[in-house]
PDB file of C-alpha atoms in Angstrom:
ATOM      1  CA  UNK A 133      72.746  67.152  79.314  1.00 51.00           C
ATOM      2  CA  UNK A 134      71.243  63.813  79.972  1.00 65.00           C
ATOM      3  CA  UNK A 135      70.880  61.660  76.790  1.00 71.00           C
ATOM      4  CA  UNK A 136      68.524  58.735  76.414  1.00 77.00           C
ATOM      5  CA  UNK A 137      70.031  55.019  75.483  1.00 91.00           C
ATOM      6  CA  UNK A 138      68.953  53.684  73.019  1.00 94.00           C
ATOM      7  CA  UNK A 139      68.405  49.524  73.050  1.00 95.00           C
ATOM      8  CA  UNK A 140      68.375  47.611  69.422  1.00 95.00           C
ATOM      9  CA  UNK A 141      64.860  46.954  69.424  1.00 95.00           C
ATOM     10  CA  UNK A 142      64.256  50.194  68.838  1.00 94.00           C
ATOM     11  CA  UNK A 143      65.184  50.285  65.321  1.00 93.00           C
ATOM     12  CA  UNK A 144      64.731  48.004  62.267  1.00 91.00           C
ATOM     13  CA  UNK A 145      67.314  45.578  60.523  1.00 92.00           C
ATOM     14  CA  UNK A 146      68.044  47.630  57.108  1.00 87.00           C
ATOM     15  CA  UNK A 147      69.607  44.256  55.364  1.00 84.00           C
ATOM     16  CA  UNK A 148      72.953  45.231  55.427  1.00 82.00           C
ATOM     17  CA  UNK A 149      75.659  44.513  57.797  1.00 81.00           C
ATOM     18  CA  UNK A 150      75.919  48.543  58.331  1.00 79.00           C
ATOM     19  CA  UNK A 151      72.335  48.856  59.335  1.00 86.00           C
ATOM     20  CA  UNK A 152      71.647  45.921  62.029  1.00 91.00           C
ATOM     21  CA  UNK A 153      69.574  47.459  64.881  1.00 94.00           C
ATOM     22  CA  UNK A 154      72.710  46.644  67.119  1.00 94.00           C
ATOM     23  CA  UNK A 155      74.872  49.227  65.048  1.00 92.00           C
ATOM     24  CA  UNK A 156      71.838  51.638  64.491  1.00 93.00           C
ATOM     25  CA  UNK A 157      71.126  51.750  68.341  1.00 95.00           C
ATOM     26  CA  UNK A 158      75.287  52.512  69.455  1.00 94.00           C
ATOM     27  CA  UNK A 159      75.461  54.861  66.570  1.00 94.00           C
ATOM     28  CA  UNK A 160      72.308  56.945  67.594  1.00 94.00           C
ATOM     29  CA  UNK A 161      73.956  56.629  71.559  1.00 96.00           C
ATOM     30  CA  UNK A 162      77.278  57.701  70.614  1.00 95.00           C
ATOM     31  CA  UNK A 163      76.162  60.620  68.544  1.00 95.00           C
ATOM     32  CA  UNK A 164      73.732  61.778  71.369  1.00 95.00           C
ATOM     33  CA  UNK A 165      76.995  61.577  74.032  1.00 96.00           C
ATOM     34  CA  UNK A 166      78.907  63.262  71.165  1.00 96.00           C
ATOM     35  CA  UNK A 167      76.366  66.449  70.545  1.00 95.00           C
ATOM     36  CA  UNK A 168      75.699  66.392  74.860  1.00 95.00           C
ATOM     37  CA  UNK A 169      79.419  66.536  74.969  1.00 96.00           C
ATOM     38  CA  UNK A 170      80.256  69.703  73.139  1.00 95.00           C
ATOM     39  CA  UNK A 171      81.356  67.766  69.958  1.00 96.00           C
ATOM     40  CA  UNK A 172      84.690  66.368  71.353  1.00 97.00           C
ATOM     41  CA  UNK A 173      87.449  65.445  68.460  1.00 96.00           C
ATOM     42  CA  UNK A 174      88.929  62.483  70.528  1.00 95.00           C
ATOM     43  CA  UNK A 175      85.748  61.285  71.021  1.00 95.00           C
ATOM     44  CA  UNK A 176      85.012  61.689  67.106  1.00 95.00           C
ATOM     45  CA  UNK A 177      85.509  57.892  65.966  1.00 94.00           C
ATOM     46  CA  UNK A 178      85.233  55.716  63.236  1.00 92.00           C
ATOM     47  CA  UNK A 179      81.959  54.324  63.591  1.00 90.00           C
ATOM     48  CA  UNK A 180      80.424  57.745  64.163  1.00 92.00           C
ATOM     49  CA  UNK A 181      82.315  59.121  61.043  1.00 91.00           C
ATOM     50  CA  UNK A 182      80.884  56.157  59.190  1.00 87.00           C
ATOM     51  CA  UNK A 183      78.149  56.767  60.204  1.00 87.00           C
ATOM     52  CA  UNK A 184      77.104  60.053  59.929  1.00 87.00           C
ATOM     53  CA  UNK A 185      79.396  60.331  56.064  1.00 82.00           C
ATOM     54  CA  UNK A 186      78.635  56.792  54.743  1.00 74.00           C
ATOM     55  CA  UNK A 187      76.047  54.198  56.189  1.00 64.00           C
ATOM     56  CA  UNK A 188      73.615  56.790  57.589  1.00 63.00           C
ATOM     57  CA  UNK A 189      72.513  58.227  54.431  1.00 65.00           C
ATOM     58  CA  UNK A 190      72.973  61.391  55.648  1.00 75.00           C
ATOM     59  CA  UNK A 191      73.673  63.791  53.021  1.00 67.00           C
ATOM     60  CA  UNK A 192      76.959  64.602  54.304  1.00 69.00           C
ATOM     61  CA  UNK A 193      80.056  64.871  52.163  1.00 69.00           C
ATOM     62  CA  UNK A 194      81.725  61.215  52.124  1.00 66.00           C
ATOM     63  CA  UNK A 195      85.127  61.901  50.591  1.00 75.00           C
ATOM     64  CA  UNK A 196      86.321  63.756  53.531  1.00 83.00           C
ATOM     65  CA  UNK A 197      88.665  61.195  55.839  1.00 89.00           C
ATOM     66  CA  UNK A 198      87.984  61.171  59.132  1.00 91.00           C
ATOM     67  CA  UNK A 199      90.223  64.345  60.436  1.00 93.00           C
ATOM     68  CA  UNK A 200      88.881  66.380  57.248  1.00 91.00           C
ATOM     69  CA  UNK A 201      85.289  65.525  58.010  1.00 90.00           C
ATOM     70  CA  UNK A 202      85.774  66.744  61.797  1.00 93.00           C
ATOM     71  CA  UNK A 203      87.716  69.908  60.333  1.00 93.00           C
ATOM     72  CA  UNK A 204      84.403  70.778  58.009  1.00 90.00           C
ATOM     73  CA  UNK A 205      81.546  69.981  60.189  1.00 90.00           C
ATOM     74  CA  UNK A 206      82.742  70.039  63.563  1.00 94.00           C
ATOM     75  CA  UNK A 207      85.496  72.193  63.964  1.00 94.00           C
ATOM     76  CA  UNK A 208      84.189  75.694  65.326  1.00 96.00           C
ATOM     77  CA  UNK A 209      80.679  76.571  66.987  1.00 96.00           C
ATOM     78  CA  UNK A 210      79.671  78.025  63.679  1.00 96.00           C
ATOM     79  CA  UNK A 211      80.071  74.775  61.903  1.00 95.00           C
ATOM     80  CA  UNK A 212      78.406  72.968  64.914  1.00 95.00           C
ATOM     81  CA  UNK A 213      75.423  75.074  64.771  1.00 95.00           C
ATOM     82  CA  UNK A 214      75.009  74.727  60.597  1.00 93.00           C
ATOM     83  CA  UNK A 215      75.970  70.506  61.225  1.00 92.00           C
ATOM     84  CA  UNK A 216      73.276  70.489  63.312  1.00 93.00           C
ATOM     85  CA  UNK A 217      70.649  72.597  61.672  1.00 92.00           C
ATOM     86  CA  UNK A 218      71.439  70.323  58.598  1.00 90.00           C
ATOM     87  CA  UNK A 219      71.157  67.035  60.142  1.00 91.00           C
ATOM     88  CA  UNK A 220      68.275  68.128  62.087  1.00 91.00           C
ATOM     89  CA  UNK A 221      66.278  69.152  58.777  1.00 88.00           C
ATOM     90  CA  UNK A 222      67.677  65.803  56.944  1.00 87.00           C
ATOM     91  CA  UNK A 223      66.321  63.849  59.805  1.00 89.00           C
ATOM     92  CA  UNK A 224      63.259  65.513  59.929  1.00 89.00           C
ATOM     93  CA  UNK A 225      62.505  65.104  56.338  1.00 86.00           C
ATOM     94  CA  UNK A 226      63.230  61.395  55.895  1.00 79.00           C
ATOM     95  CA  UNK A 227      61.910  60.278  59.063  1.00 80.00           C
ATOM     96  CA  UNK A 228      58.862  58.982  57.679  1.00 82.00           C
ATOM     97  CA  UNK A 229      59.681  57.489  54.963  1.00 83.00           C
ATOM     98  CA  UNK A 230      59.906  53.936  56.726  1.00 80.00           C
ATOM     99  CA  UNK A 231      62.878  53.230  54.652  1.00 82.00           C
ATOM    100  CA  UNK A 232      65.468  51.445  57.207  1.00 78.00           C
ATOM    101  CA  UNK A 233      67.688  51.044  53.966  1.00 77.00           C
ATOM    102  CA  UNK A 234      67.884  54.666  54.650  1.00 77.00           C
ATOM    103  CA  UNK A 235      68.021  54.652  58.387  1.00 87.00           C
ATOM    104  CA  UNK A 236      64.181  56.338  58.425  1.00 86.00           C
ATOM    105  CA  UNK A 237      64.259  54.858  61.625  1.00 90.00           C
ATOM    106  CA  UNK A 238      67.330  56.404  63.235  1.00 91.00           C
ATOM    107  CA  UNK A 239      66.255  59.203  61.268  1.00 90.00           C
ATOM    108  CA  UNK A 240      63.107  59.125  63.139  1.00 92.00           C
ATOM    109  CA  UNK A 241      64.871  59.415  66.505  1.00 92.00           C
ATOM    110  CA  UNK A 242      67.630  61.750  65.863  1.00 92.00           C
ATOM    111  CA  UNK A 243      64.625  64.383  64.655  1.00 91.00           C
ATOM    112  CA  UNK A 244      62.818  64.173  67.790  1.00 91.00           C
ATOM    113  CA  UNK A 245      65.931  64.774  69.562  1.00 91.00           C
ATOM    114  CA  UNK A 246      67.043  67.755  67.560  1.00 87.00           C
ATOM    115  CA  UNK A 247      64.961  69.849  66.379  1.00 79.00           C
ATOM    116  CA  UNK A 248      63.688  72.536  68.889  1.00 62.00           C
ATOM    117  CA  UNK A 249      60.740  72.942  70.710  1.00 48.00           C
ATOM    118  CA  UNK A 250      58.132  74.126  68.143  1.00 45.00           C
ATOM    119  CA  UNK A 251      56.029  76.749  69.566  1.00 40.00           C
ATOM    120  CA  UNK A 252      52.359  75.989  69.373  1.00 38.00           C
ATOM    121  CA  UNK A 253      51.010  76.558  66.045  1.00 40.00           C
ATOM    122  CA  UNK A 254      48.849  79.813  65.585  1.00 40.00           C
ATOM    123  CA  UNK A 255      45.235  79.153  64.598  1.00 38.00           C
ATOM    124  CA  UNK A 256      44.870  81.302  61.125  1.00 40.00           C
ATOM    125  CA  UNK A 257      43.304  84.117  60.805  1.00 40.00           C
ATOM    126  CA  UNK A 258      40.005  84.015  58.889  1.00 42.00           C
ATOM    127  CA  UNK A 259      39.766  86.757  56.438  1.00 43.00           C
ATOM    128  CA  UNK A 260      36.495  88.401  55.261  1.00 46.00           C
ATOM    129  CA  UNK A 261      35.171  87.270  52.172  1.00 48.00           C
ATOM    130  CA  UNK A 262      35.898  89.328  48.569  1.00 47.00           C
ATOM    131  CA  UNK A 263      33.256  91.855  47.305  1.00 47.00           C
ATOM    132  CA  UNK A 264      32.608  91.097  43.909  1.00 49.00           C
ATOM    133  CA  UNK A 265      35.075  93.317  42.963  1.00 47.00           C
ATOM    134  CA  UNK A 266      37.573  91.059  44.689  1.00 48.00           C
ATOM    135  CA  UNK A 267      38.979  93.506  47.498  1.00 48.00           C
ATOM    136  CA  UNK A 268      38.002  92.608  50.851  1.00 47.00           C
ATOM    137  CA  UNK A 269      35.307  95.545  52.745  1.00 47.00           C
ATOM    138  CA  UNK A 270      37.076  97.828  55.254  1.00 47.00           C
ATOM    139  CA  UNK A 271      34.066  97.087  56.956  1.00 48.00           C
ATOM    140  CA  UNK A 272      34.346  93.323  57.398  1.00 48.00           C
ATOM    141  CA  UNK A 273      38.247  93.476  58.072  1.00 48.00           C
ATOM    142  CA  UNK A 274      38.884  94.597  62.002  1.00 48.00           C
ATOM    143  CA  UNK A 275      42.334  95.720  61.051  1.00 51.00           C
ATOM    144  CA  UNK A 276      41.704  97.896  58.617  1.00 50.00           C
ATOM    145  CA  UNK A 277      43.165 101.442  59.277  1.00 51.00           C
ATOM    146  CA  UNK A 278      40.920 104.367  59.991  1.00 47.00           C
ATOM    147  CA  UNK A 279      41.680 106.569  56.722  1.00 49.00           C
ATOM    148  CA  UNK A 280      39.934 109.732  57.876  1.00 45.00           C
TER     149      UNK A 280
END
């Protein structure tokens, strides 16, 4: 799986020294290799750990070390697949927010990267307007059974 790099000037300085565009941009790289990579644990460093439990704002459990974290999120598919699913909907909500305190930004590009394909969204259906005594006519609905 071919990931994108990321360059610094792609994100926003978040005023701390864990949140300078340089660290944002080889966080958001490394993490991409990481997933594309099948989640390897001697790939699983420091920086990524702090990242993803700490500076990120993830959500994620932070009193975990390092080898615990790995164990808890990353361990077996299962736990990949729920990781995932959680960061993806974390990501997705805080991504607008426009918040680099937060990481919004990284936020922003770790959602577009994650979360699958969304199937074109169905036009809804229009339903036939009440009677006056509130239930819709069989008449005016072209799914209504045939009852005789």
């Amino acid at each position: 799986m071919a990931t994108p790099r990321y360059r610094p000037e792609q994100f926003v300085d978040s005023g701390w020294d864990s949140g300078t565009p340089e660290r944002k941009a080889r966080f958001v790289n490394s993490l991409l290799r990481f997933i594309a990579d099948d989640f390897p644990r001697e790939r699983f460093t420091r920086p990524l750990y702090l990242g993803l439990s700490t500076h990120g704002y993830f959500g994620f459990i932070a009193h975990y070390d390092i080898h615990g974290f790995y164990e808890e999120q990353l361990a077996t598919p299962a736990r990949r697949e729920r990781f995932l699913s959680d960061l993806a909907r974390d990501c997705q909500k805080d991504a607008h927010l426009d918040r680099p305190d937060l990481w919004s930004d990284v936020k922003e590009v770790l959602a577009s990267r994650l979360m699958p394909q969304q199937e074109p969204a169905r036009s809804p259906r229009r339903l036939a307007p009440s009677t006056s005594f509130g239930a819709r006519s069989a008449a005016a609905r072209s799914d209504a059974p045939t009852l005789f």
